[in-house]
PDB file of C-alpha atoms and ligand atoms in Angstrom:
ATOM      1  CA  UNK A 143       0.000   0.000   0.000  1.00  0.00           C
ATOM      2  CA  UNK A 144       1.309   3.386  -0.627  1.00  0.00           C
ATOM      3  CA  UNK A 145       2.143   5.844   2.343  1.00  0.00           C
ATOM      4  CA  UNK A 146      -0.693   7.821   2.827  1.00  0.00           C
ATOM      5  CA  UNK A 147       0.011  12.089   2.424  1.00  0.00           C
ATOM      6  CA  UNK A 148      -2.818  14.657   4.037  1.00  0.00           C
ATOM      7  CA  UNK A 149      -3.789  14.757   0.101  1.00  0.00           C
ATOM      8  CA  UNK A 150      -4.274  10.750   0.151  1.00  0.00           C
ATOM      9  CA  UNK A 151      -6.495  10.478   2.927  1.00  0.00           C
ATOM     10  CA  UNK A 152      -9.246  12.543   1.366  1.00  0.00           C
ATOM     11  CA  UNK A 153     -12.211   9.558   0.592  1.00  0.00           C
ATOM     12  CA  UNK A 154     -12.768   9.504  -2.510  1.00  0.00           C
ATOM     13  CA  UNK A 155     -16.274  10.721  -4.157  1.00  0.00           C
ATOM     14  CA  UNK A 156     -18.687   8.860  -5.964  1.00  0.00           C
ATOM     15  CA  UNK A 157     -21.766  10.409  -7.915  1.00  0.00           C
ATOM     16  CA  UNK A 158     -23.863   8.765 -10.380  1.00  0.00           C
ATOM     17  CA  UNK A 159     -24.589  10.930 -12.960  1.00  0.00           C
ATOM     18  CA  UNK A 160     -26.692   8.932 -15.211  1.00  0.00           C
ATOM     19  CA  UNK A 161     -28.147   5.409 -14.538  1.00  0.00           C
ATOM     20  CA  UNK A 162     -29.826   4.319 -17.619  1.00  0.00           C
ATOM     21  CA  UNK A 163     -28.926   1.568 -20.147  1.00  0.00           C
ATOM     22  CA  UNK A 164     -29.149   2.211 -23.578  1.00  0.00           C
ATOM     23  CA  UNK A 165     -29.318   4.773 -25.685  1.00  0.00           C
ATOM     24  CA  UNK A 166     -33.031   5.881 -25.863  1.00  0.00           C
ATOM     25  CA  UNK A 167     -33.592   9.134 -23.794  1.00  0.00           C
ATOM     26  CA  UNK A 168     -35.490   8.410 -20.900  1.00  0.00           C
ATOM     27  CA  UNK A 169     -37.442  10.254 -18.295  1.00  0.00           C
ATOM     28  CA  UNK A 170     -36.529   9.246 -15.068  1.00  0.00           C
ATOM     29  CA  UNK A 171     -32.814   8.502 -15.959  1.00  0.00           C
ATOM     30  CA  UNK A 172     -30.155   9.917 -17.514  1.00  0.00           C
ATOM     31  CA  UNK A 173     -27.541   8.325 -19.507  1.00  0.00           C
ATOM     32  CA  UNK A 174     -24.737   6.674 -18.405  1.00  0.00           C
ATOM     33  CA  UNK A 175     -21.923   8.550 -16.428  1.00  0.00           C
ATOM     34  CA  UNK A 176     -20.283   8.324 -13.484  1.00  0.00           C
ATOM     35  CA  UNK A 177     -17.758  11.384 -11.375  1.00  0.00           C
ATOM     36  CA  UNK A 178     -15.243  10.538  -9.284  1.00  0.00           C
ATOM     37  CA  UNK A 179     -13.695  13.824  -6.987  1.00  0.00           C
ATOM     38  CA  UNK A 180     -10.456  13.417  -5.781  1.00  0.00           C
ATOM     39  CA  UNK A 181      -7.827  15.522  -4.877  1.00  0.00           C
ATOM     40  CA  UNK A 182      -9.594  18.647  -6.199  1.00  0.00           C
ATOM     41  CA  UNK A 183     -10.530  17.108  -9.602  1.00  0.00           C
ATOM     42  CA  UNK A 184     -13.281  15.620 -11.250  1.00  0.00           C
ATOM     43  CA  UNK A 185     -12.418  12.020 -13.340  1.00  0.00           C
ATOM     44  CA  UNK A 186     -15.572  12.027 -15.672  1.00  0.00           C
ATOM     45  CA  UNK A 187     -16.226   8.039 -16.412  1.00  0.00           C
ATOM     46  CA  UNK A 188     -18.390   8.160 -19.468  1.00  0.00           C
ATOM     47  CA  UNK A 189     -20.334  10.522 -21.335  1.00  0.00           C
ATOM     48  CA  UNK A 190     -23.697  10.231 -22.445  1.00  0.00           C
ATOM     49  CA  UNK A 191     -26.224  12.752 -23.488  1.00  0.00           C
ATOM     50  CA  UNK A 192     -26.732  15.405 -20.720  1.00  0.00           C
ATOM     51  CA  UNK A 193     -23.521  14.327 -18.880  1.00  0.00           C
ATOM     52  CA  UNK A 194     -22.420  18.465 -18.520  1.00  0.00           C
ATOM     53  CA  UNK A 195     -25.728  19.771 -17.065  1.00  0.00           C
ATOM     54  CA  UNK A 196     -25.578  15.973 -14.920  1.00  0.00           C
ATOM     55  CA  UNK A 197     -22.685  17.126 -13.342  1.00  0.00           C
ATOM     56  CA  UNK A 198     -23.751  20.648 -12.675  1.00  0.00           C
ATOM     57  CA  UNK A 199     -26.926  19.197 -11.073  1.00  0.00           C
ATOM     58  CA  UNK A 200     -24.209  17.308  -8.947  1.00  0.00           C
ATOM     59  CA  UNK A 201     -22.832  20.345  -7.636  1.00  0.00           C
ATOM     60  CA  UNK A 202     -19.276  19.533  -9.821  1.00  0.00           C
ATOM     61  CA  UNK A 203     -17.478  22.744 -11.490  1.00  0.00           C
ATOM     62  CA  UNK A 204     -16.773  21.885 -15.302  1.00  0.00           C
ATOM     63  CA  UNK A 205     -13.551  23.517 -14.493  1.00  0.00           C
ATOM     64  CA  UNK A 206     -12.459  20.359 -12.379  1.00  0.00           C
ATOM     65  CA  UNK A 207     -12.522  18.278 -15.018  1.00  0.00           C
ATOM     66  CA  UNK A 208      -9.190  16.476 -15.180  1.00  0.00           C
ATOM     67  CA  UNK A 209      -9.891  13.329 -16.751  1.00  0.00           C
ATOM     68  CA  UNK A 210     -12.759  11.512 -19.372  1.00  0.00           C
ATOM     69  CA  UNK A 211     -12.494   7.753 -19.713  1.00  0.00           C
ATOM     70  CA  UNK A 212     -14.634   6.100 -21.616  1.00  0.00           C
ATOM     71  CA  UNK A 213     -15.733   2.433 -21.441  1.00  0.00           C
ATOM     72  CA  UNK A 214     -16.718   1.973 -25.283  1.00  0.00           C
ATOM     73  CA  UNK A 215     -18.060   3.592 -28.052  1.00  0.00           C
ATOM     74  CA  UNK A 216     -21.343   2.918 -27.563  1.00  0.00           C
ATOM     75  CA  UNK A 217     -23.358   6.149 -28.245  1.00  0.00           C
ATOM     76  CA  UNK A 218     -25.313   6.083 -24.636  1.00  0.00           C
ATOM     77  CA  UNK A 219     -21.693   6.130 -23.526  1.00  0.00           C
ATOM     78  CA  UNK A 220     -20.050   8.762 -25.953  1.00  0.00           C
ATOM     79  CA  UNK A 221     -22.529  11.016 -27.321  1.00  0.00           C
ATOM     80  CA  UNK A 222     -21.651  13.861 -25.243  1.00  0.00           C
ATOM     81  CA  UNK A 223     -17.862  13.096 -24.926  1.00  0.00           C
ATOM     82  CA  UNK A 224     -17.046  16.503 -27.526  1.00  0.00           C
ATOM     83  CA  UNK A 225     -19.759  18.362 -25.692  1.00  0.00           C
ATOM     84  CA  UNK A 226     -18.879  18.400 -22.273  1.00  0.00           C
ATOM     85  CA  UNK A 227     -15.003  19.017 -23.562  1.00  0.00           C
ATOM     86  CA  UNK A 228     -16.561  21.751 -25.295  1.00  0.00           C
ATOM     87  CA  UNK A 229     -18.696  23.156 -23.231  1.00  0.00           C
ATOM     88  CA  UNK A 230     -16.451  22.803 -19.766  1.00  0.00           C
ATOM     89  CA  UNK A 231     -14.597  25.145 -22.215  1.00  0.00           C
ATOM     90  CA  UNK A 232     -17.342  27.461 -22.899  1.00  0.00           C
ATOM     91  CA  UNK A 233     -17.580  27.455 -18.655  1.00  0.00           C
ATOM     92  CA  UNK A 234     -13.753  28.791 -18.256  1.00  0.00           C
ATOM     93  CA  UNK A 235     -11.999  25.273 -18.278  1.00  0.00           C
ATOM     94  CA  UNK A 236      -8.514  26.578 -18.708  1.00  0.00           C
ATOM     95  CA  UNK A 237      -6.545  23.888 -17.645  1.00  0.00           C
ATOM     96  CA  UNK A 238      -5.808  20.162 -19.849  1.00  0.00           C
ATOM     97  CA  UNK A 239      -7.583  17.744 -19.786  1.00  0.00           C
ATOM     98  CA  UNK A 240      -6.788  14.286 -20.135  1.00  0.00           C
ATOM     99  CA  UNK A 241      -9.110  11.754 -22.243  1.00  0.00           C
ATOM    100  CA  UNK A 242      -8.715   8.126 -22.162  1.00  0.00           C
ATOM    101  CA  UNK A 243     -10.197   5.279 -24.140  1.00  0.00           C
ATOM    102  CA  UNK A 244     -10.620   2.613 -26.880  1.00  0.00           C
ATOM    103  CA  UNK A 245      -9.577   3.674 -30.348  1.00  0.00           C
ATOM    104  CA  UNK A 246     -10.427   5.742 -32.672  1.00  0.00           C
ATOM    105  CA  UNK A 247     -10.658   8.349 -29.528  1.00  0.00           C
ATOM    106  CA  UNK A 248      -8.251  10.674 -30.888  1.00  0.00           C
ATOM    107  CA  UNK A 249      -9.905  11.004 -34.665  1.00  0.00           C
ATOM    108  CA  UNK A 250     -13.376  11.461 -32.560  1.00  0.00           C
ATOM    109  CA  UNK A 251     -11.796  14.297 -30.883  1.00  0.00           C
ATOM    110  CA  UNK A 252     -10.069  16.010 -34.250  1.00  0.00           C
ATOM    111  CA  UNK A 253     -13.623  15.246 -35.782  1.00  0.00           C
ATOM    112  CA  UNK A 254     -15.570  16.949 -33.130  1.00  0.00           C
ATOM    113  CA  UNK A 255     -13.281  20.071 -32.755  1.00  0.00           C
ATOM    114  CA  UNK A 256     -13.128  20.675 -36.521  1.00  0.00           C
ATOM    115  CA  UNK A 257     -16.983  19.956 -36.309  1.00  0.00           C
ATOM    116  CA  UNK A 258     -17.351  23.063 -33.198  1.00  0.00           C
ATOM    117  CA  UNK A 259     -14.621  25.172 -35.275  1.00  0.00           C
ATOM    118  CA  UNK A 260     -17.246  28.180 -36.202  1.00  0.00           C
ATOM    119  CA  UNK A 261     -18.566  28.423 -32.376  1.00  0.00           C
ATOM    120  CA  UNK A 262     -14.540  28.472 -31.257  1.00  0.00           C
ATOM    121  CA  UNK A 263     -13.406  30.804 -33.784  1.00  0.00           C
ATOM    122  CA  UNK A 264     -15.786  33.402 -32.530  1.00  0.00           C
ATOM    123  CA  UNK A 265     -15.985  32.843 -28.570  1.00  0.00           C
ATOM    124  CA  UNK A 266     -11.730  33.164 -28.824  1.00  0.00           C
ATOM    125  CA  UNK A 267     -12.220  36.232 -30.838  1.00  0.00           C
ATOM    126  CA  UNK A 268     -15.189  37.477 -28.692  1.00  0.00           C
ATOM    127  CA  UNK A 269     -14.013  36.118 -24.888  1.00  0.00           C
ATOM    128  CA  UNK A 270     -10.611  35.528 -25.119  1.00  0.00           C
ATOM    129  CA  UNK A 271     -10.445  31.944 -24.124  1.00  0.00           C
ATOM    130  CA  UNK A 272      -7.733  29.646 -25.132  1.00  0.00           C
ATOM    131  CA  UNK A 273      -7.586  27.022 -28.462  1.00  0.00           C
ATOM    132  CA  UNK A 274      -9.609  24.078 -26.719  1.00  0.00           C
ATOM    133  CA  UNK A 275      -7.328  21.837 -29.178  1.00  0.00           C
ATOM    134  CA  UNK A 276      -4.159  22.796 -26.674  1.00  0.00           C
ATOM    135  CA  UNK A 277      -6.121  21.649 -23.908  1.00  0.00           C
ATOM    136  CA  UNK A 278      -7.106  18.122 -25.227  1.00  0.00           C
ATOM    137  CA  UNK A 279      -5.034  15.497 -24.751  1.00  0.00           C
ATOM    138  CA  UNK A 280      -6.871  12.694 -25.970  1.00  0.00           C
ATOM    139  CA  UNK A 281      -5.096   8.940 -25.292  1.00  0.00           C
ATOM    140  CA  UNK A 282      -6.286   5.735 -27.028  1.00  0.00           C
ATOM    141  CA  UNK A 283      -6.237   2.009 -24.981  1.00  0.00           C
ATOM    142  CA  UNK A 284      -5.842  -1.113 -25.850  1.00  0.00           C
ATOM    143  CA  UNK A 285      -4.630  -3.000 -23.722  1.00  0.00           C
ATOM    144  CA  UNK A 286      -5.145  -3.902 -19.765  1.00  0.00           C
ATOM    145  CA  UNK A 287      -3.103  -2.100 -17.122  1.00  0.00           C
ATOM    146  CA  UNK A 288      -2.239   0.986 -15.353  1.00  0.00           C
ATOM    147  CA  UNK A 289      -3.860   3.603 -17.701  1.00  0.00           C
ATOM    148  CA  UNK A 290      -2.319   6.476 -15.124  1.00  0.00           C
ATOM    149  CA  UNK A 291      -1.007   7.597 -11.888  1.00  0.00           C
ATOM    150  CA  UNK A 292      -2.394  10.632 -10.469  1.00  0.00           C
ATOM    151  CA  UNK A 293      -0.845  11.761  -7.367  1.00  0.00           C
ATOM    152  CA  UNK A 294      -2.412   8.816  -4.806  1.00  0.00           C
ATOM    153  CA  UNK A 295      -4.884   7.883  -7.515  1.00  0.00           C
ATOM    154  CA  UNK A 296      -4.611   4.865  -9.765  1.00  0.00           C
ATOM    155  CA  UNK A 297      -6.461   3.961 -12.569  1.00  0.00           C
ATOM    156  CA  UNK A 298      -6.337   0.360 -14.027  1.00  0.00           C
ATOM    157  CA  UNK A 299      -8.282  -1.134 -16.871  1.00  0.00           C
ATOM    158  CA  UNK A 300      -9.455  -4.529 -18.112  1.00  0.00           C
ATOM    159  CA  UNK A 301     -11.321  -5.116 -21.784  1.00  0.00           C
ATOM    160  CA  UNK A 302     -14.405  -6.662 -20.885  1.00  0.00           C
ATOM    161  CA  UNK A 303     -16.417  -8.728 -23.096  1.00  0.00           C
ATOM    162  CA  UNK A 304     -19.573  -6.564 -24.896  1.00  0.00           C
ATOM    163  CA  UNK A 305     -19.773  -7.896 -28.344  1.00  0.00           C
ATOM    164  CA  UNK A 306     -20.332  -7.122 -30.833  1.00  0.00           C
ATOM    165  CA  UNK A 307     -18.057  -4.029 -29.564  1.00  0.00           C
ATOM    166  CA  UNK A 308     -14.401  -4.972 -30.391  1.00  0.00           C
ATOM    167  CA  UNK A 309     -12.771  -2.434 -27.631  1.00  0.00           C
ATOM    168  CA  UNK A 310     -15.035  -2.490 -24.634  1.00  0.00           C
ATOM    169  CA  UNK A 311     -13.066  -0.990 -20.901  1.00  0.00           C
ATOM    170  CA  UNK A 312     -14.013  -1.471 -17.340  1.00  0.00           C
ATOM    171  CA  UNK A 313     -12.022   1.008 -15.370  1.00  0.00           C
ATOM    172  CA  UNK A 314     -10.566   1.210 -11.508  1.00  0.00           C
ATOM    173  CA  UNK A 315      -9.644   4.140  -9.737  1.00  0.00           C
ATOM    174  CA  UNK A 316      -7.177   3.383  -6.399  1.00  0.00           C
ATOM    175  CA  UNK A 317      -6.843   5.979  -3.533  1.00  0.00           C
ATOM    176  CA  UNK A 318      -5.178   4.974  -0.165  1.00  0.00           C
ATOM    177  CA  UNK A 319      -8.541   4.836   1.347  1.00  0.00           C
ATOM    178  CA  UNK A 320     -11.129   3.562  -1.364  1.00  0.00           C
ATOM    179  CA  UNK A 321     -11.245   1.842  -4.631  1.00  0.00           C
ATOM    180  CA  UNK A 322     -13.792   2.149  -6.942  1.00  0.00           C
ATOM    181  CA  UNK A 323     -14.716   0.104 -10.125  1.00  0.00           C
ATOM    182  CA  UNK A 324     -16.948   0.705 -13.102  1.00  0.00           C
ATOM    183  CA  UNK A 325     -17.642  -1.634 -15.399  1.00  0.00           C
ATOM    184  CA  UNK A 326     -18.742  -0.104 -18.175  1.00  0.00           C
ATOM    185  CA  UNK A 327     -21.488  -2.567 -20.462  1.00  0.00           C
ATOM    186  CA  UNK A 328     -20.331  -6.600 -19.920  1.00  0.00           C
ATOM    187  CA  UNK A 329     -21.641  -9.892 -19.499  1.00  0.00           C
ATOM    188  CA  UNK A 330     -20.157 -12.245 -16.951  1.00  0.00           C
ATOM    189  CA  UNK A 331     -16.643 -11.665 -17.475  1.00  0.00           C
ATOM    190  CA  UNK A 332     -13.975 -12.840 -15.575  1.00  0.00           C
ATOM    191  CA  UNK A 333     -10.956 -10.105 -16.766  1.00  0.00           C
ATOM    192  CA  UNK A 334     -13.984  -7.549 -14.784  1.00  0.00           C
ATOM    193  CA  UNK A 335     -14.218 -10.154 -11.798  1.00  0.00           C
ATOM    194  CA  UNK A 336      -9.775 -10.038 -11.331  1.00  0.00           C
ATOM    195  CA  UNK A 337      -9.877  -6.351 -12.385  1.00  0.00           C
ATOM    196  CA  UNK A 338     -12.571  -5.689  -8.860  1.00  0.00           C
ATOM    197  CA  UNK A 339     -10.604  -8.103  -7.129  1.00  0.00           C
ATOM    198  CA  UNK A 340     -11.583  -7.182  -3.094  1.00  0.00           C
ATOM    199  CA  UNK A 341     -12.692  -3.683  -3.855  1.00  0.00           C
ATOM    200  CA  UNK A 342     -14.581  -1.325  -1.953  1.00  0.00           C
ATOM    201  CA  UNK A 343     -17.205  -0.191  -4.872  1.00  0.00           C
ATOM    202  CA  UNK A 344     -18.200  -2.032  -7.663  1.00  0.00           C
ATOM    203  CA  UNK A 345     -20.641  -0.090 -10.370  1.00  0.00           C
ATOM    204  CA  UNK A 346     -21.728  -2.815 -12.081  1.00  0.00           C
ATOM    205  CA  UNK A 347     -24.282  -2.219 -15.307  1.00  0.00           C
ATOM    206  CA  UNK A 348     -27.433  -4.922 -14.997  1.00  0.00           C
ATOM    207  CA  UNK A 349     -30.933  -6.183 -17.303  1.00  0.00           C
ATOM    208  CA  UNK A 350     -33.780  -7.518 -16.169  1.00  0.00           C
ATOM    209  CA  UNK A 351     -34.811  -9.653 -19.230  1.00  0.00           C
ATOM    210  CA  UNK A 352     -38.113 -10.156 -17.907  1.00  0.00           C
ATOM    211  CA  UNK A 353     -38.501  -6.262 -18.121  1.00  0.00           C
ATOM    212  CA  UNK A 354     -37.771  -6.222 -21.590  1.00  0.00           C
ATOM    213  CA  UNK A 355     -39.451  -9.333 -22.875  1.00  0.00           C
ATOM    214  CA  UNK A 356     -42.355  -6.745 -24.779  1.00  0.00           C
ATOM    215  CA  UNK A 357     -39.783  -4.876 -26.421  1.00  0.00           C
ATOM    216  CA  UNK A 358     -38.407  -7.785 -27.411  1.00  0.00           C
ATOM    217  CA  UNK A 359     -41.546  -9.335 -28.983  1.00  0.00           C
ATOM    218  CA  UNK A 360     -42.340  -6.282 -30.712  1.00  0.00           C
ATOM    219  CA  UNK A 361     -38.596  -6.394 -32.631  1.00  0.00           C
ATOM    220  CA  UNK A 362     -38.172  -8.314 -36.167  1.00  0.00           C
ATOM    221  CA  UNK A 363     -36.281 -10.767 -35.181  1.00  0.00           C
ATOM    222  CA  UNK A 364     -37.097 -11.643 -30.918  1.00  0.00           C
ATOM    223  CA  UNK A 365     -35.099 -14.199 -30.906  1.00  0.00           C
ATOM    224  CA  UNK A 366     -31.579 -12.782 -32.256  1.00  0.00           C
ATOM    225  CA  UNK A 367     -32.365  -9.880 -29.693  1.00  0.00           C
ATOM    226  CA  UNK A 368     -32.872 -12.080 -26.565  1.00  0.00           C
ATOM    227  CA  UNK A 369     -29.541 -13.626 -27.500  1.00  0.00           C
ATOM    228  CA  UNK A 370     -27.866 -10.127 -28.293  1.00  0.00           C
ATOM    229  CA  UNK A 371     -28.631  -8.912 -25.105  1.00  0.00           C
ATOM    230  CA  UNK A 372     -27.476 -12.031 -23.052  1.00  0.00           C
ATOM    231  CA  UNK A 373     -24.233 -11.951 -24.652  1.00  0.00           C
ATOM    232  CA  UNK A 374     -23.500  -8.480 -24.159  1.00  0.00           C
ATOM    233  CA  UNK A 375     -25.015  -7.935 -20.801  1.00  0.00           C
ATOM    234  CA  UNK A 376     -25.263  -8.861 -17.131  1.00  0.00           C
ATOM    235  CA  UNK A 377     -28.818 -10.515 -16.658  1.00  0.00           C
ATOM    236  CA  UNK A 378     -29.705  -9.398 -12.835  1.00  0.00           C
ATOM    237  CA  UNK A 379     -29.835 -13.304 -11.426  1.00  0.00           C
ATOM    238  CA  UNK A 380     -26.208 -13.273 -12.037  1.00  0.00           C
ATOM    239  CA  UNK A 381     -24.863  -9.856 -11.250  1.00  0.00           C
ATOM    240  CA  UNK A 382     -24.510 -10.670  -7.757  1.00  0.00           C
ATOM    241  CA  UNK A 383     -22.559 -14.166  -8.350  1.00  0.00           C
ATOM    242  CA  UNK A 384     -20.343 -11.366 -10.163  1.00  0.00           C
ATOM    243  CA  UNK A 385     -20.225  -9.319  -7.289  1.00  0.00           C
ATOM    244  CA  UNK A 386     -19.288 -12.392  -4.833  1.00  0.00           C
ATOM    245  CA  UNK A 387     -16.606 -13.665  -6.958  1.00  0.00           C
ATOM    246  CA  UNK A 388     -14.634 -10.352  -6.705  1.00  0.00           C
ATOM    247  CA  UNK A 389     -15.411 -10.113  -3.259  1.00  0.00           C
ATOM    248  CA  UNK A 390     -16.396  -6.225  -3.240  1.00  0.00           C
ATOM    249  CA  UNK A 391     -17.808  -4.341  -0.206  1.00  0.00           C
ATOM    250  CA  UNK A 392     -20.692  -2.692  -2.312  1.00  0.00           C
ATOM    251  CA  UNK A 393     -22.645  -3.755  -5.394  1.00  0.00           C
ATOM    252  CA  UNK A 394     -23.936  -1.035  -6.883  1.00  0.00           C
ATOM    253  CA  UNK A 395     -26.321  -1.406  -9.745  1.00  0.00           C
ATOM    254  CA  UNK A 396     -26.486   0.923 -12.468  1.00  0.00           C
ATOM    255  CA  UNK A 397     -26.765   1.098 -16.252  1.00  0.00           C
ATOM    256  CA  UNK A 398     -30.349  -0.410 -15.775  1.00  0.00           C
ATOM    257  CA  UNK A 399     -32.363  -2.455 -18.906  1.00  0.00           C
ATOM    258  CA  UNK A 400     -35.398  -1.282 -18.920  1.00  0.00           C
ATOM    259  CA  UNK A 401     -34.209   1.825 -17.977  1.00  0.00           C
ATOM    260  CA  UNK A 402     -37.306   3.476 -16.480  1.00  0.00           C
ATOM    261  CA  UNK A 403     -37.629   3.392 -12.706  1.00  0.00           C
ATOM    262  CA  UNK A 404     -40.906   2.575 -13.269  1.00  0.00           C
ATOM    263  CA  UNK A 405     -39.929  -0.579 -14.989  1.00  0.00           C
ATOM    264  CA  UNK A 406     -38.949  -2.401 -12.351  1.00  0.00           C
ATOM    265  CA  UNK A 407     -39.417  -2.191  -8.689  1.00  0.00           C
ATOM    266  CA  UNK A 408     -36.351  -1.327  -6.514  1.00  0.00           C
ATOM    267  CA  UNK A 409     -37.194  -3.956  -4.764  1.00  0.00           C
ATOM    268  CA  UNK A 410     -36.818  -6.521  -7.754  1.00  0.00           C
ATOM    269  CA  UNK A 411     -33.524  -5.273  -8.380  1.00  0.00           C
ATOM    270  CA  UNK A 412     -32.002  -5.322  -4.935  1.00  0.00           C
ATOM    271  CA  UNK A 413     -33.865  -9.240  -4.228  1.00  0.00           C
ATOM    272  CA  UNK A 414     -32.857 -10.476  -7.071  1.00  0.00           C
ATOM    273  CA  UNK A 415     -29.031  -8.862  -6.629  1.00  0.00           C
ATOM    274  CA  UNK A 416     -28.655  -9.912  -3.072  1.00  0.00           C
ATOM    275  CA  UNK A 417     -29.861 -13.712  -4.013  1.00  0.00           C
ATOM    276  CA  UNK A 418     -25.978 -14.624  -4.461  1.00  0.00           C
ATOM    277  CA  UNK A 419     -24.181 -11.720  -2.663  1.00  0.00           C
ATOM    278  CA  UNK A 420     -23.818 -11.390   0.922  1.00  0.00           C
ATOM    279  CA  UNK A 421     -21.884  -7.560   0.674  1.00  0.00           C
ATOM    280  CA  UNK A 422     -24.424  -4.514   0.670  1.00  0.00           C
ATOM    281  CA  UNK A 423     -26.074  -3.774  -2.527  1.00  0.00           C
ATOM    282  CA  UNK A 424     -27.132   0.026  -4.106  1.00  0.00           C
ATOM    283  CA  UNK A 425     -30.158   0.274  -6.767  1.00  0.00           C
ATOM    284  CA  UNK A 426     -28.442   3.169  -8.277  1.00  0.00           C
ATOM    285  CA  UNK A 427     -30.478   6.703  -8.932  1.00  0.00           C
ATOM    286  CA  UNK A 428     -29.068   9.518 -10.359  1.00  0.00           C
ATOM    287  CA  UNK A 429     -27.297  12.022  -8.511  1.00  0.00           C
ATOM    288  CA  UNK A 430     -26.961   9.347  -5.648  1.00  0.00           C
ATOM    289  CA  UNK A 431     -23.357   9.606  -3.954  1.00  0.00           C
ATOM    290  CA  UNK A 432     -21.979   6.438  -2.867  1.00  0.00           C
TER     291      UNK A 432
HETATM  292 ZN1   ZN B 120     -24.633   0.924 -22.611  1.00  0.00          ZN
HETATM  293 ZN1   ZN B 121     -22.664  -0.898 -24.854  1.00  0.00          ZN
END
């Protein structure tokens, strides 16, 4: 364990920003995202639609941003990965920021800025503010390990298995005091189960197939989508057998299929959840700090 500074004994922060699956707007969830404050800075884990005004909501200054990791490009996970950039910028951001995730990040981020070039042109003509291309530093993953050290902080990644998605992260941030994992969108995997190995926090996303079973029905081909979604995703009779394996403290569910709160009951969720885990469990709502 490292030697614990004044700095490193600050607990680390958890909000959920967004707790929906999937990348149809809904109403009583936003899309998937996930802040992490420590040491005075913000590390942004996904970003989809709404994640700027999400973290506002949360009480976070855009001008904390340090780091954006994303999981996989998955739009409920990326569509507002540009925006926030751009619009922390638009709220003073001055200083870099670091982004981190599967390829083709750094084309996504040329694309977008070229893309936002007429709004930029004019607000660093008309307010002064820096290029936000010299603040960007946008770093592509593919492999597991140490993504970065950060002070007391650790990150560590592990590709997870969400096909059809080729490049797909779950992500682990280590302070002296607390360690926190997100899985990003998985089935069972075991590289997610070593990669949470005895941690405090696991984020883990879940589906209720039962929940879904109209939607299903209603689709062209009902079969082909039951079996998409079990091969991509963590059903929730076995998210807590995941949860038990790595040993964690907390189960936290979030990332929900359906993605209503109506859907489902909380009380489904956390049953079902805490069939095979004996640790506490969280039926994740947005804006919840864990
Ligand atoms: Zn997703
Ligand atoms: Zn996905």
């Amino acid at each position: 364990m490292p030697r614990a500074t004044t700095r490193g004994r600050e607990k680390a922060r958890l909000i959920l920003l967004g707790t929906a699956g999937g990348p149809t707007p809904k109403l009583t969830r936003a899309a998937p995202s996930q802040a992490i404050l420590f040491g005075g800075a913000a590390y942004v884990v996904d970003c989809g639609n709404g994640v700027a005004r999400q973290l506002r909501l949360a009480g976070v200054s855009l001008q904390s941003i340090r780091h954006v990791f994303i999981t996989h490009h998955h739009s409920d996970h990326n569509a507002d990965y540009g925006t926030l950039l751009l619009l922390a910028w638009a709220s003073d951001l001055t200083t870099p920021v670091d982004t981190w995730g599967p390829p083709p990040l750094k084309k996504m981020t040329s694309l977008f800025l070229d893309m936002n070039e007429t709004d930029m042109k004019v607000r660093m003509a008309d307010e002064g503010r820096p290029a936000l291309a010299s603040l960007i530093r946008p770093h592509e993953i593919s492999q597991d390990g140490v993504v970065l050290r950060d002070g007391a902080l650790t990150v560590t990644c592990a590709r997870v298995h969400h096909p059809l998605v080729a490049d797909a992260l779950a992500y682990r941030f280590d302070t002296p005091d607390r360690s926190i994992v997100i899985s990003g969108d998985t089935r069972p995997s075991p590289s997610l189960v070593k990669l949470a190995k005895d941690a405090d926090v696991l984020v883990h996303e879940v589906l209720y197939l039962p929940g879904v079973e109209a939607l299903i029905a209603g689709s062209p081909d009902p079969a082909a989508l039951r079996r998409h979604l079990l091969d991509s995703h963590t059903p929730l009779d076995q998210v807590g057998a995941v949860a038990s394996e790595a040993n964690v403290r907390t189960l936290v569910l979030s990332h929900f299929t359906p993605g209503e709160t109506t859907a489902v009951a909380d009380e489904v969720w956390l049953r079902d959840a805490k069939a095979n885990f004996k640790g506490e469990v969280v039926v994740g709502k947005d804006l919840m700090e864990i």
